[in-house]
Short mmCIF file of C-alpha atoms in Angstrom, two decimals:
data_model
loop_
_atom_site.label_atom_id
_atom_site.label_comp_id
_atom_site.label_asym_id
_atom_site.label_seq_id
_atom_site.Cartn_x
_atom_site.Cartn_y
_atom_site.Cartn_z
CA MET A 1 4.10 2.81 15.09
CA THR A 2 1.83 4.79 12.78
CA ALA A 3 1.35 3.34 9.29
CA PRO A 4 2.15 5.64 6.38
CA THR A 5 -0.52 7.72 4.66
CA ILE A 6 -1.13 6.89 0.99
CA ILE A 7 -1.86 9.86 -1.26
CA LEU A 8 -3.17 9.17 -4.77
CA VAL A 9 -2.76 12.26 -6.93
CA LYS A 10 -5.26 12.73 -9.78
CA SER A 11 -5.94 9.03 -10.25
CA GLN A 12 -7.74 8.41 -13.51
CA LEU A 13 -9.92 5.39 -12.72
CA GLY A 14 -12.11 4.77 -9.72
CA GLU A 15 -11.45 1.07 -10.14
CA ASN A 16 -7.74 1.60 -9.58
CA ILE A 17 -8.41 3.55 -6.40
CA GLY A 18 -10.50 0.65 -5.14
CA MET A 19 -7.70 -1.81 -5.88
CA CYS A 20 -5.25 0.45 -4.06
CA ALA A 21 -7.53 0.52 -1.02
CA ARG A 22 -7.63 -3.27 -1.05
CA ALA A 23 -3.83 -3.51 -1.24
CA MET A 24 -3.49 -1.01 1.61
CA LEU A 25 -5.88 -2.83 3.91
CA ASN A 26 -4.14 -6.13 3.12
CA CYS A 27 -1.10 -4.53 4.75
CA GLY A 28 -2.94 -2.82 7.61
CA VAL A 29 -2.52 0.64 6.08
CA THR A 30 -5.72 2.67 6.39
CA ASP A 31 -5.12 6.40 5.81
CA LEU A 32 -6.02 7.06 2.17
CA ARG A 33 -6.08 10.54 0.66
CA LEU A 34 -7.21 11.42 -2.84
CA VAL A 35 -6.13 14.56 -4.64
CA ALA A 36 -8.64 15.57 -7.31
CA PRO A 37 -9.65 12.07 -8.53
CA LYS A 38 -10.53 12.36 -12.24
CA GLN A 39 -13.83 10.49 -12.07
CA GLY A 40 -15.09 12.20 -8.92
CA TRP A 41 -15.77 10.70 -5.52
CA PRO A 42 -17.37 8.54 -4.18
CA HIS A 43 -17.21 6.19 -7.15
CA GLU A 44 -19.17 3.00 -7.65
CA ARG A 45 -16.45 1.00 -9.40
CA ALA A 46 -13.95 1.96 -6.72
CA GLN A 47 -16.26 0.48 -4.12
CA ALA A 48 -16.61 -2.78 -6.09
CA ALA A 49 -12.89 -3.09 -6.87
CA SER A 50 -11.92 -2.59 -3.24
CA SER A 51 -13.48 -5.95 -2.25
CA GLY A 52 -14.86 -4.33 0.87
CA ALA A 53 -11.75 -2.37 1.83
CA LEU A 54 -13.46 0.99 1.27
CA ASP A 55 -15.96 0.05 3.96
CA VAL A 56 -13.05 0.14 6.41
CA ILE A 57 -10.95 2.89 4.85
CA GLU A 58 -12.53 6.31 4.55
CA ALA A 59 -10.83 8.21 1.75
CA LYS A 60 -10.28 11.91 2.36
CA ILE A 61 -10.50 14.25 -0.63
CA PHE A 62 -8.26 17.24 -1.30
CA GLU A 63 -8.08 19.81 -4.07
CA THR A 64 -4.30 19.99 -4.16
CA THR A 65 -1.30 17.90 -3.22
CA GLN A 66 -0.16 20.73 -1.00
CA GLU A 67 -3.27 20.49 1.16
CA ALA A 68 -3.08 16.70 1.25
CA VAL A 69 0.40 16.69 2.80
CA ALA A 70 0.00 19.72 5.08
CA ASP A 71 0.02 17.76 8.35
CA LEU A 72 2.65 15.19 7.32
CA GLU A 73 6.23 15.36 8.51
CA PHE A 74 8.01 13.07 6.08
CA VAL A 75 6.80 12.63 2.52
CA LEU A 76 8.05 10.34 -0.24
CA ALA A 77 7.22 10.68 -3.94
CA THR A 78 7.15 7.51 -6.03
CA THR A 79 8.71 7.94 -9.43
CA ALA A 80 10.12 5.68 -12.09
CA ARG A 81 12.26 8.38 -13.66
CA THR A 82 15.37 10.07 -12.44
CA ARG A 83 14.47 13.71 -11.95
CA GLU A 84 16.52 16.78 -12.41
CA MET A 85 15.24 18.15 -9.15
CA ALA A 86 17.67 18.06 -6.23
CA LYS A 87 16.10 15.31 -4.14
CA GLU A 88 17.50 12.27 -2.44
CA VAL A 89 16.49 9.00 -4.14
CA LEU A 90 15.71 6.11 -1.77
CA THR A 91 15.18 2.52 -2.83
CA ILE A 92 12.13 0.82 -1.37
CA ASN A 93 14.25 -0.83 1.34
CA ASP A 94 15.89 2.40 2.44
CA ALA A 95 12.59 4.25 2.25
CA THR A 96 10.99 1.63 4.49
CA LYS A 97 13.80 1.92 7.02
CA LYS A 98 13.44 5.67 7.00
CA MET A 99 9.66 5.50 7.48
CA ARG A 100 10.09 3.03 10.31
CA LEU A 101 12.56 5.39 11.98
CA GLU A 102 10.27 8.39 11.55
CA GLY A 103 7.24 6.37 12.61
CA ALA A 104 9.02 5.21 15.77
CA SER A 105 9.16 8.82 16.90
CA ASP A 106 5.48 9.25 15.96
CA LYS A 107 6.11 11.31 12.87
CA LYS A 108 3.43 11.11 10.22
CA CYS A 109 4.80 9.77 6.94
CA GLY A 110 3.14 9.82 3.55
CA ILE A 111 3.76 8.35 0.10
CA LEU A 112 2.63 10.16 -3.05
CA PHE A 113 1.54 8.22 -6.15
CA GLY A 114 0.86 10.01 -9.44
CA PRO A 115 -1.76 9.46 -12.14
CA GLU A 116 -1.72 6.06 -13.85
CA ARG A 117 -0.17 7.04 -17.17
CA THR A 118 1.95 10.05 -16.47
CA GLY A 119 3.14 9.72 -12.89
CA LEU A 120 3.76 12.64 -10.56
CA GLU A 121 4.52 16.08 -11.93
CA ASN A 122 7.37 18.18 -10.66
CA ASP A 123 4.83 20.53 -9.10
CA ASP A 124 3.73 17.67 -6.82
CA ILE A 125 7.20 16.37 -6.16
CA ILE A 126 8.37 19.61 -4.56
CA PHE A 127 6.34 18.69 -1.47
CA ALA A 128 8.32 15.46 -0.99
CA ASP A 129 11.39 15.05 1.17
CA ALA A 130 12.79 12.28 -1.02
CA LEU A 131 11.97 10.17 -4.05
CA LEU A 132 11.08 6.50 -3.65
CA ASN A 133 12.31 4.16 -6.34
CA VAL A 134 11.31 0.50 -6.60
CA PRO A 135 14.16 -1.23 -8.43
CA LEU A 136 12.62 -3.51 -11.07
CA ASN A 137 13.60 -5.12 -14.34
CA PRO A 138 14.83 -2.05 -16.26
CA GLU A 139 13.49 -3.48 -19.51
CA PHE A 140 10.00 -3.89 -18.10
CA SER A 141 9.53 -1.71 -15.07
CA SER A 142 6.00 -0.34 -15.41
CA LEU A 143 3.80 -1.34 -12.48
CA ASN A 144 0.12 -0.61 -12.29
CA LEU A 145 -0.97 1.75 -9.53
CA ALA A 146 -2.34 -0.86 -7.12
CA GLN A 147 0.78 -2.98 -7.50
CA ALA A 148 3.03 -0.02 -6.68
CA VAL A 149 0.89 0.70 -3.62
CA LEU A 150 1.01 -2.97 -2.62
CA LEU A 151 4.80 -3.20 -2.84
CA THR A 152 5.39 -0.10 -0.74
CA CYS A 153 2.75 -0.98 1.86
CA PHE A 154 3.92 -4.57 2.11
CA SER A 155 7.51 -3.46 2.43
CA TRP A 156 6.45 -1.29 5.35
CA LEU A 157 4.43 -4.10 6.94
CA ASN A 158 7.08 -6.73 6.41
CA ALA A 159 10.02 -4.73 7.70
CA ASP A 160 11.52 -6.22 10.76
CA ASN A 161 10.40 -3.80 13.34
CA HIS A 162 13.52 -3.66 15.48
CA PHE A 163 13.72 0.11 15.21
CA GLU A 164 11.01 0.42 17.84
CA GLU A 165 13.30 -0.82 20.54
CA LYS A 166 15.89 1.84 19.94
CA ASP A 167 15.45 5.05 21.80
CA LEU A 168 15.29 7.41 18.91
CA GLU A 169 14.20 10.63 20.45
CA GLU A 170 14.53 13.38 17.96
CA VAL A 171 15.45 16.55 19.74
CA ASN A 172 14.47 18.86 16.91
CA PRO A 173 11.70 17.44 14.77
CA SER A 174 10.98 19.18 11.52
CA ALA A 175 8.01 21.53 11.33
CA PRO A 176 4.76 20.36 9.72
CA LYS A 177 4.54 21.01 5.97
CA GLY A 178 1.79 23.57 6.56
CA GLU A 179 4.24 25.74 8.53
CA VAL A 180 6.75 25.62 5.69
CA GLU A 181 3.91 26.57 3.37
CA ASN A 182 3.09 29.63 5.53
CA LEU A 183 6.73 30.60 5.43
CA LEU A 184 6.79 30.31 1.65
CA ASN A 185 3.62 32.42 1.37
CA HIS A 186 5.30 35.08 3.47
CA LEU A 187 8.41 34.94 1.29
CA ASP A 188 6.35 35.02 -1.90
CA ASP A 189 4.46 38.14 -0.77
CA GLU A 190 7.66 40.00 -0.02
CA LEU A 191 9.38 38.85 -3.20
CA GLU A 192 6.43 40.09 -5.24
CA THR A 193 6.50 43.42 -3.42
CA SER A 194 10.22 43.84 -3.94
CA GLY A 195 10.04 43.02 -7.64
CA PHE A 196 12.10 39.83 -7.42
CA PHE A 197 10.30 38.14 -10.31
CA LYS A 198 11.48 40.30 -13.18
CA ASN A 199 11.03 37.67 -15.84
CA PRO A 200 7.45 36.36 -15.90
CA SER A 201 8.37 33.39 -18.09
CA GLN A 202 10.88 32.20 -15.49
CA GLN A 203 8.76 32.95 -12.44
CA HIS A 204 7.12 29.54 -12.17
CA VAL A 205 10.35 27.56 -12.41
CA THR A 206 12.25 29.89 -10.10
CA TRP A 207 9.51 29.75 -7.52
CA ARG A 208 9.29 25.97 -7.74
CA ASN A 209 13.02 25.71 -7.11
CA ILE A 210 12.72 27.99 -4.09
CA GLN A 211 9.86 25.89 -2.71
CA ASN A 212 11.85 22.75 -3.33
CA PHE A 213 14.82 24.11 -1.40
CA PHE A 214 12.82 25.02 1.71
CA PHE A 215 10.79 21.80 1.76
CA ARG A 216 13.89 19.69 1.27
CA ALA A 217 15.74 21.51 4.03
CA LEU A 218 13.23 20.21 6.63
CA PRO A 219 13.38 23.29 8.88
CA THR A 220 12.43 22.91 12.53
CA GLN A 221 9.65 25.08 13.92
CA GLN A 222 12.25 27.35 15.49
CA GLU A 223 14.01 27.73 12.14
CA VAL A 224 10.72 28.53 10.45
CA ASN A 225 10.15 31.29 13.01
CA THR A 226 13.68 32.64 12.51
CA LEU A 227 13.23 32.62 8.72
CA HIS A 228 9.99 34.60 9.08
CA GLY A 229 11.96 37.09 11.15
CA ILE A 230 14.71 37.30 8.53
CA ILE A 231 12.23 37.94 5.72
CA SER A 232 10.46 40.65 7.73
CA SER A 233 13.68 42.29 8.78
CA LEU A 234 15.19 42.33 5.29
CA SER A 235 11.92 43.74 3.93
CA GLY A 236 11.99 46.51 6.50
CA LYS A 237 8.98 45.16 8.39
CA LYS A 238 8.92 44.97 12.17
CA SER A 239 7.20 41.61 12.51
CA TRP A 240 5.52 39.02 10.32
CA LYS A 241 2.19 38.64 12.07
CA MET B 1 21.18 -17.61 -9.87
CA THR B 2 18.12 -19.07 -11.59
CA ALA B 3 14.85 -17.25 -10.95
CA PRO B 4 12.00 -19.38 -9.60
CA THR B 5 9.40 -20.94 -11.88
CA ILE B 6 5.83 -19.73 -11.39
CA ILE B 7 3.13 -22.38 -11.75
CA LEU B 8 -0.49 -21.26 -11.99
CA VAL B 9 -2.82 -24.17 -11.29
CA LYS B 10 -6.27 -24.12 -12.94
CA SER B 11 -6.46 -20.33 -13.17
CA GLN B 12 -10.01 -19.21 -13.96
CA LEU B 13 -9.45 -16.05 -15.98
CA GLY B 14 -7.06 -15.43 -18.86
CA GLU B 15 -6.85 -11.82 -17.77
CA ASN B 16 -5.41 -12.83 -14.41
CA ILE B 17 -2.76 -14.97 -16.08
CA GLY B 18 -1.76 -11.96 -18.18
CA MET B 19 -1.44 -9.79 -15.08
CA CYS B 20 0.67 -12.47 -13.41
CA ALA B 21 2.99 -12.53 -16.43
CA ARG B 22 3.38 -8.77 -16.18
CA ALA B 23 4.20 -8.95 -12.45
CA MET B 24 6.74 -11.72 -13.12
CA LEU B 25 8.54 -9.84 -15.87
CA ASN B 26 8.62 -6.71 -13.69
CA CYS B 27 10.79 -8.77 -11.36
CA GLY B 28 12.87 -10.49 -14.03
CA VAL B 29 11.10 -13.84 -13.54
CA THR B 30 10.32 -15.51 -16.88
CA ASP B 31 9.48 -19.20 -16.49
CA LEU B 32 5.67 -19.45 -16.42
CA ARG B 33 3.80 -22.75 -16.38
CA LEU B 34 0.05 -23.19 -16.59
CA VAL B 35 -1.76 -26.25 -15.32
CA ALA B 36 -5.11 -26.73 -17.12
CA PRO B 37 -6.14 -23.06 -17.45
CA LYS B 38 -9.97 -22.90 -17.32
CA GLN B 39 -10.41 -20.68 -20.38
CA GLY B 40 -7.92 -22.52 -22.58
CA TRP B 41 -4.65 -21.28 -24.03
CA PRO B 42 -3.54 -19.06 -25.73
CA HIS B 43 -6.06 -16.48 -24.56
CA GLU B 44 -6.68 -13.06 -26.03
CA ARG B 45 -7.42 -11.26 -22.76
CA ALA B 46 -4.31 -12.73 -21.18
CA GLN B 47 -2.26 -11.22 -23.96
CA ALA B 48 -3.84 -7.78 -23.48
CA ALA B 49 -3.60 -7.82 -19.67
CA SER B 50 0.08 -8.75 -19.77
CA SER B 51 1.03 -5.33 -21.22
CA GLY B 52 3.47 -7.08 -23.53
CA ALA B 53 4.98 -9.46 -20.98
CA LEU B 54 3.61 -12.53 -22.76
CA ASP B 55 5.66 -11.56 -25.80
CA VAL B 56 8.74 -12.20 -23.67
CA ILE B 57 7.47 -15.02 -21.49
CA GLU B 58 6.39 -18.19 -23.21
CA ALA B 59 3.89 -20.00 -21.04
CA LYS B 60 4.18 -23.79 -20.99
CA ILE B 61 0.99 -25.81 -20.61
CA PHE B 62 0.58 -28.97 -18.51
CA GLU B 63 -2.33 -31.28 -17.81
CA THR B 64 -1.46 -31.89 -14.18
CA THR B 65 0.47 -30.24 -11.36
CA GLN B 66 2.61 -33.34 -11.08
CA GLU B 67 3.87 -32.94 -14.66
CA ALA B 68 4.42 -29.21 -14.20
CA VAL B 69 6.80 -29.69 -11.29
CA ALA B 70 8.54 -32.82 -12.57
CA ASP B 71 11.90 -31.16 -13.30
CA LEU B 72 11.91 -28.86 -10.25
CA GLU B 73 13.99 -29.55 -7.18
CA PHE B 74 12.37 -27.33 -4.58
CA VAL B 75 8.68 -26.45 -4.72
CA LEU B 76 6.63 -24.12 -2.55
CA ALA B 77 2.83 -24.01 -2.37
CA THR B 78 1.18 -20.68 -1.60
CA THR B 79 -1.73 -20.90 0.77
CA ALA B 80 -3.66 -18.55 3.00
CA ARG B 81 -4.98 -21.30 5.22
CA THR B 82 -3.26 -23.51 7.73
CA ARG B 83 -3.44 -27.00 6.34
CA GLU B 84 -3.82 -30.25 8.08
CA MET B 85 -1.03 -31.69 6.00
CA ALA B 86 2.33 -32.15 7.66
CA LYS B 87 4.35 -29.55 5.78
CA GLU B 88 6.73 -26.94 6.91
CA VAL B 89 5.23 -23.42 6.69
CA LEU B 90 7.65 -20.69 5.58
CA THR B 91 6.93 -16.97 5.69
CA ILE B 92 7.74 -15.09 2.51
CA ASN B 93 11.09 -13.94 3.92
CA ASP B 94 12.18 -17.43 4.92
CA ALA B 95 10.91 -18.88 1.65
CA THR B 96 12.94 -16.31 -0.26
CA LYS B 97 16.08 -17.15 1.70
CA LYS B 98 15.52 -20.82 1.06
CA MET B 99 15.02 -20.27 -2.70
CA ARG B 100 18.15 -18.12 -2.84
CA LEU B 101 20.11 -20.90 -1.13
CA GLU B 102 18.76 -23.55 -3.46
CA GLY B 103 19.22 -21.31 -6.48
CA ALA B 104 22.82 -20.63 -5.52
CA SER B 105 23.55 -24.32 -6.00
CA ASP B 106 21.67 -24.24 -9.32
CA LYS B 107 18.62 -26.06 -8.08
CA LYS B 108 15.41 -25.24 -9.88
CA CYS B 109 12.75 -23.80 -7.58
CA GLY B 110 9.05 -23.34 -8.25
CA ILE B 111 6.08 -21.69 -6.59
CA LEU B 112 2.54 -23.04 -6.98
CA PHE B 113 -0.48 -20.74 -7.02
CA GLY B 114 -4.03 -22.12 -6.94
CA PRO B 115 -7.25 -21.07 -8.68
CA GLU B 116 -8.51 -17.54 -7.88
CA ARG B 117 -11.40 -18.41 -5.59
CA THR B 118 -10.52 -21.66 -3.98
CA GLY B 119 -6.76 -21.80 -3.78
CA LEU B 120 -4.67 -24.95 -4.07
CA GLU B 121 -6.18 -28.31 -3.29
CA ASN B 122 -4.47 -30.83 -1.06
CA ASP B 123 -3.91 -32.99 -4.13
CA ASP B 124 -1.70 -30.24 -5.58
CA ILE B 125 0.01 -29.43 -2.30
CA ILE B 126 1.43 -32.93 -1.92
CA PHE B 127 4.00 -32.04 -4.59
CA ALA B 128 5.36 -29.13 -2.55
CA ASP B 129 8.29 -29.29 -0.19
CA ALA B 130 6.90 -26.52 2.01
CA LEU B 131 4.03 -24.06 2.26
CA LEU B 132 4.61 -20.37 1.61
CA ASN B 133 2.63 -17.94 3.72
CA VAL B 134 2.55 -14.18 3.17
CA PRO B 135 1.78 -12.59 6.53
CA LEU B 136 -0.91 -9.95 5.97
CA ASN B 137 -3.61 -8.16 7.94
CA PRO B 138 -5.43 -11.18 9.44
CA GLU B 139 -8.76 -9.37 9.13
CA PHE B 140 -8.30 -8.68 5.41
CA SER B 141 -5.79 -11.07 3.94
CA SER B 142 -7.21 -11.98 0.54
CA LEU B 143 -4.85 -11.00 -2.30
CA ASN B 144 -5.71 -11.34 -5.93
CA LEU B 145 -3.62 -13.78 -7.94
CA ALA B 146 -1.37 -11.24 -9.66
CA GLN B 147 -0.67 -9.47 -6.39
CA ALA B 148 0.35 -12.72 -4.72
CA VAL B 149 2.65 -13.45 -7.66
CA LEU B 150 4.06 -9.93 -7.49
CA LEU B 151 4.87 -10.12 -3.78
CA THR B 152 6.65 -13.45 -4.05
CA CYS B 153 8.57 -12.51 -7.22
CA PHE B 154 9.55 -9.11 -5.83
CA SER B 155 10.68 -10.68 -2.58
CA TRP B 156 12.93 -12.98 -4.58
CA LEU B 157 14.24 -10.11 -6.70
CA ASN B 158 14.72 -7.74 -3.81
CA ALA B 159 16.70 -10.23 -1.73
CA ASP B 160 19.70 -9.58 -3.93
CA ASN B 161 18.64 -6.81 -6.18
CA HIS B 162 20.96 -6.51 -9.12
CA PHE B 163 18.65 -3.97 -10.74
CA GLU B 164 19.29 -1.52 -7.92
CA GLU B 165 20.80 1.67 -9.17
CA LYS B 166 24.18 1.58 -7.50
CA ASP B 167 25.54 4.48 -9.48
CA LEU B 168 22.95 7.15 -8.88
CA GLU B 169 24.78 10.11 -10.22
CA GLU B 170 24.06 13.22 -8.31
CA VAL B 171 22.44 15.47 -10.85
CA ASN B 172 22.63 18.51 -8.63
CA PRO B 173 25.56 18.31 -6.23
CA SER B 174 25.57 20.67 -3.30
CA ALA B 175 27.61 23.87 -3.54
CA PRO B 176 31.06 24.08 -1.94
CA LYS B 177 31.02 25.16 1.71
CA GLY B 178 32.80 28.38 0.74
CA GLU B 179 29.83 29.37 -1.39
CA VAL B 180 27.47 28.79 1.53
CA GLU B 181 29.84 30.88 3.65
CA ASN B 182 29.66 33.74 1.11
CA LEU B 183 25.91 33.50 1.17
CA LEU B 184 25.88 33.69 4.96
CA ASN B 185 28.20 36.73 4.90
CA HIS B 186 25.83 38.41 2.51
CA LEU B 187 22.89 37.58 4.75
CA ASP B 188 24.74 38.72 7.86
CA ASP B 189 25.56 42.11 6.30
CA GLU B 190 21.95 42.74 5.35
CA LEU B 191 20.60 41.53 8.69
CA GLU B 192 22.97 43.90 10.51
CA THR B 193 21.84 46.77 8.26
CA SER B 194 18.18 46.04 8.79
CA GLY B 195 18.52 45.80 12.56
CA PHE B 196 17.62 42.13 12.82
CA PHE B 197 19.80 41.50 15.85
CA LYS B 198 17.95 43.53 18.43
CA ASN B 199 19.17 41.58 21.41
CA PRO B 200 23.00 41.48 21.54
CA SER B 201 23.04 38.69 24.14
CA GLN B 202 21.06 36.44 21.80
CA GLN B 203 22.89 37.41 18.61
CA HIS B 204 25.51 34.68 18.78
CA VAL B 205 23.04 31.84 19.34
CA THR B 206 20.57 33.12 16.75
CA TRP B 207 23.28 33.50 14.14
CA ARG B 208 24.67 30.03 14.86
CA ASN B 209 21.20 28.56 14.34
CA ILE B 210 20.83 30.38 11.03
CA GLN B 211 24.25 29.16 9.88
CA ASN B 212 23.35 25.66 10.96
CA PHE B 213 20.14 25.73 8.93
CA PHE B 214 21.81 26.80 5.68
CA PHE B 215 24.77 24.43 6.01
CA ARG B 216 22.51 21.52 6.88
CA ALA B 217 20.22 22.25 3.91
CA LEU B 218 23.08 21.53 1.48
CA PRO B 219 21.97 24.05 -1.16
CA THR B 220 23.07 23.53 -4.75
CA GLN B 221 25.05 26.27 -6.49
CA GLN B 222 21.90 27.37 -8.28
CA GLU B 223 20.04 27.59 -4.99
CA VAL B 224 22.88 29.61 -3.48
CA ASN B 225 22.57 32.06 -6.38
CA THR B 226 18.81 32.27 -5.97
CA LEU B 227 19.16 32.89 -2.23
CA HIS B 228 21.62 35.73 -2.92
CA GLY B 229 19.00 37.17 -5.25
CA ILE B 230 16.28 36.83 -2.62
CA ILE B 231 18.36 38.62 0.03
CA SER B 232 19.21 41.45 -2.36
CA SER B 233 15.63 41.81 -3.54
CA LEU B 234 14.14 41.82 -0.06
CA SER B 235 16.76 44.38 1.05
CA GLY B 236 15.87 46.61 -1.87
CA LYS B 237 19.21 46.10 -3.65
CA LYS B 238 19.45 45.45 -7.34
CA SER B 239 22.18 42.79 -7.28
CA TRP B 240 24.51 41.20 -4.80
CA LYS B 241 27.87 41.65 -6.49
#
């Protein structure tokens, strides 16, 4: 059973990253990834706030959320708000069950956490398969970053691990995110060539919705290959490589 | 169902008390009692650290643990260590169940938390009916005070979570199957035209897999429209109708 990966996107304070590392290690979760931390990395106050956890956990740094999730197979985005994007919303209990199921078949799961004040942006959320919501007092629901990390990691740790016993072989696992990304790059190239994006002001939103659709659809590797073939064929190309 | 009372015994820092109040209110827990807080009370930094929670929660002050638990009917003592005292040890899950049971018959429950560095003393623990243990990574199990309060309060809340969003309206429902069928017909036409199906013996299986992908992906109506646009654009057509 692989523990989930924790991805902190554009965290503002090194101290908070340290406290997240501590909360993770409390729960036996050790894969920490940082996307463009605001105060740079490594950071002295992060080290101090981690109470020694950062000696055990080696944080990996990425420029973009996209790169940080490239090798993950099931990704959750934590958010307090209901989004207009078409994504499934899982409560913490359901999200934990899902991660346990995925983990039992050795899939790599990850949880995205946004910057302290603003939370995740839609441009980060497109890489997630579902949204994770922690149901709290609706009149006072704001958690600090380390507390949100603690609740999700502890929920994972504390879940009764009876899923392991079931024989959950997945016949057709979904392709790694990086493969979906390649597919989208291929599609983007051909859409640009064919003049799909007529309205520059709409291009960003349209493209984000297209990305969201293909990430959410969780294509298998075979489906990714077929979709490459479809794009090439429709564009009048013989092959895509 | 009465929420448990949180009793902080001889807390060292006002700031930590404030963070505990915030964690409590996040979980809808509002009865806070302080036994001989080291920095006195009220405390400015507690107010700031509570992010407004102390405006809702009115902390009651007691000289001794004994007085603070006097009106409670079931009391738990949090401790990381195994004690030599003859007390039942409950994990957080079992403790939550027990509190829910007691609460259901309107008994008042409380949870004792000790000073930040040293934890509860045996002289405080004698007033508890059982010990509460949060099972964590045995090699890195030290939680800060607010995190311990958060985990116990959230466990209580989450056991019967009335804040859970039961009526999550689907903002973007998936398109009717007929619309997906239209989309697939459009795709099929263009794939035939572009010579995608080179191998007649494989055509049926390949097409079934493509259909399966788009039906499984549950596209919204907007996504169906976008996909029509993509097919037309890649095929060099201006529009699809």
